[in-house]
Amino acid sequence: MKVGIGFDSHRLVEGRPLVLGGVEIDFPKGLAGHSDGDCLLHALCDALYGALGEGDMGEHFPDTDPQWKDAESSQFLMHAAGLVSDRAMNISNVDTVVIAAEPNLSPHKQVMRERIASILGIAPGQVNIKAKRPEGFETAAEGVIAAQAVVCVG
Ligand code: MG
């Protein structure tokens, strides 16, 4: 059994679609980034790479590579999940925290959960998403969405 942890954060900016957990959310701003900026999927990728001792996302998909400009982060997560399969291992569960002052993510948690499960090839019951507001550090977190992820593979 191996455990991995991941963290990521991206800024909300005008003129970008908001993609989080592999789902496009109707909101006036989106996450800045070389790819689609999906910090939840990036945290999950890093958690999987971490569990496997495979470094981090930047090593696998450098943000200086034009190939990944505006790329859908689902393909990064599929790559990480593929490394799990390559080792004849399975994902037991993934747990995540998304920290965002806005938008309200509660209405989107279930569809994100289903989307992540689909990308990883596991059941929605093996994926958990917790949406938290940055209580007490609202100023520091203004205009940012951050995510943490833990995975267990075995
Ligand atoms: Mg990122």
XYZ file of C-alpha atoms and ligand atoms in Angstrom:
155
model
C 0.000 0.000 0.000
C 1.355 3.416 -0.966
C 0.085 6.898 -0.099
C 0.671 10.155 -2.001
C -0.155 13.781 -1.308
C -0.629 16.668 -3.718
C -1.249 20.397 -3.562
C -1.826 23.050 -6.194
C -3.227 26.549 -6.522
C -4.068 28.809 -9.436
C -5.323 32.368 -9.777
C -8.801 33.236 -10.983
C -8.624 35.626 -13.925
C -11.010 37.151 -16.435
C -11.328 35.672 -19.887
C -10.782 31.991 -19.073
C -13.347 29.201 -18.657
C -13.404 27.781 -15.127
C -12.452 24.103 -15.266
C -12.238 22.338 -11.923
C -12.237 18.625 -11.263
C -12.471 18.115 -15.017
C -15.801 19.954 -15.114
C -16.516 23.321 -16.694
C -18.312 25.556 -14.202
C -20.314 28.578 -15.253
C -18.452 31.503 -13.649
C -17.177 34.856 -14.963
C -13.525 33.978 -14.241
C -11.333 30.959 -14.859
C -8.061 29.572 -13.563
C -4.875 30.963 -15.062
C -2.287 28.426 -16.116
C -0.284 27.016 -18.969
C -2.843 24.206 -19.256
C -6.539 24.629 -18.402
C -5.412 25.511 -14.845
C -7.431 22.745 -13.166
C -5.729 22.816 -9.765
C -7.835 19.943 -8.415
C -6.707 17.560 -11.152
C -3.136 18.859 -10.768
C -3.187 18.105 -7.029
C -4.520 14.639 -7.815
C -1.791 14.043 -10.409
C 0.878 15.004 -7.914
C -0.662 12.744 -5.282
C -0.511 9.800 -7.702
C 3.037 10.635 -8.790
C 3.939 10.950 -5.123
C 2.521 7.539 -4.235
C 4.582 5.998 -7.027
C 7.780 7.939 -6.298
C 7.421 9.537 -9.726
C 8.276 13.128 -8.855
C 5.781 15.837 -9.743
C 3.681 17.130 -12.621
C 6.302 19.652 -13.691
C 8.729 16.827 -14.453
C 6.221 14.949 -16.585
C 4.545 17.946 -18.237
C 6.819 21.025 -18.163
C 4.852 24.282 -18.343
C 7.464 25.552 -20.798
C 6.367 22.944 -23.348
C 3.985 24.504 -25.924
C 2.443 21.064 -26.377
C 0.612 21.512 -23.049
C -0.644 25.060 -23.697
C -4.334 25.158 -22.714
C -4.248 21.337 -22.485
C -7.108 19.539 -20.761
C -5.739 18.383 -17.435
C -7.704 15.141 -17.696
C -4.922 13.870 -19.962
C -2.341 14.528 -17.236
C -4.451 12.610 -14.742
C -4.904 9.754 -17.223
C -1.121 9.596 -17.557
C -0.675 9.380 -13.791
C -3.406 6.722 -13.511
C -1.700 4.833 -16.353
C 1.508 4.635 -14.313
C -0.512 3.020 -11.506
C -1.857 0.408 -13.938
C 1.615 -0.134 -15.433
C 2.755 -1.300 -12.009
C -0.217 -3.665 -11.714
C -1.516 -1.535 -8.861
C -4.997 -0.144 -8.219
C -6.256 3.101 -6.764
C -8.015 2.319 -3.494
C -9.402 5.798 -2.925
C -8.709 9.468 -3.423
C -9.663 12.227 -1.034
C -9.494 15.914 -1.853
C -10.017 19.379 -0.403
C -10.792 22.352 -2.619
C -10.362 25.765 -0.996
C -12.253 28.552 -2.743
C -13.985 31.710 -1.561
C -15.903 31.684 -4.844
C -17.700 30.186 -6.614
C -19.817 28.032 -4.293
C -18.662 24.535 -5.231
C -21.266 22.521 -3.333
C -23.603 22.180 -6.347
C -20.697 20.864 -8.453
C -19.120 18.336 -6.108
C -21.091 15.325 -7.308
C -20.428 15.881 -11.006
C -16.727 16.508 -10.282
C -16.634 13.308 -8.283
C -18.148 11.354 -11.155
C -15.830 12.969 -13.691
C -12.689 12.244 -11.647
C -13.818 8.650 -11.082
C -14.337 8.281 -14.823
C -10.874 9.662 -15.646
C -9.262 7.366 -13.073
C -11.335 4.328 -14.037
C -12.676 3.842 -10.525
C -16.114 4.148 -8.903
C -17.470 7.506 -7.706
C -17.580 6.028 -4.205
C -13.773 5.853 -4.260
C -13.507 9.607 -4.836
C -14.244 12.213 -2.194
C -14.350 15.981 -2.639
C -14.582 18.450 0.209
C -15.246 22.091 -0.611
C -13.970 24.576 1.969
C -14.087 28.321 2.200
C -10.888 30.075 3.353
C -12.319 31.128 6.728
C -9.849 33.401 8.497
C -7.503 33.788 5.544
C -9.932 35.267 3.034
C -7.560 38.079 2.082
C -4.645 35.750 1.355
C -6.925 33.446 -0.617
C -8.670 36.170 -2.620
C -8.843 35.337 -6.311
C -7.247 31.929 -5.814
C -8.502 28.369 -5.882
C -6.324 25.805 -4.111
C -6.631 22.044 -3.819
C -5.132 19.240 -1.776
C -5.334 15.553 -2.586
C -4.399 12.285 -0.945
C -4.437 8.943 -2.740
C -3.974 5.405 -1.622
C -2.790 2.827 -4.149
C -2.054 -0.824 -3.619
Mg -1.139 23.536 -11.569
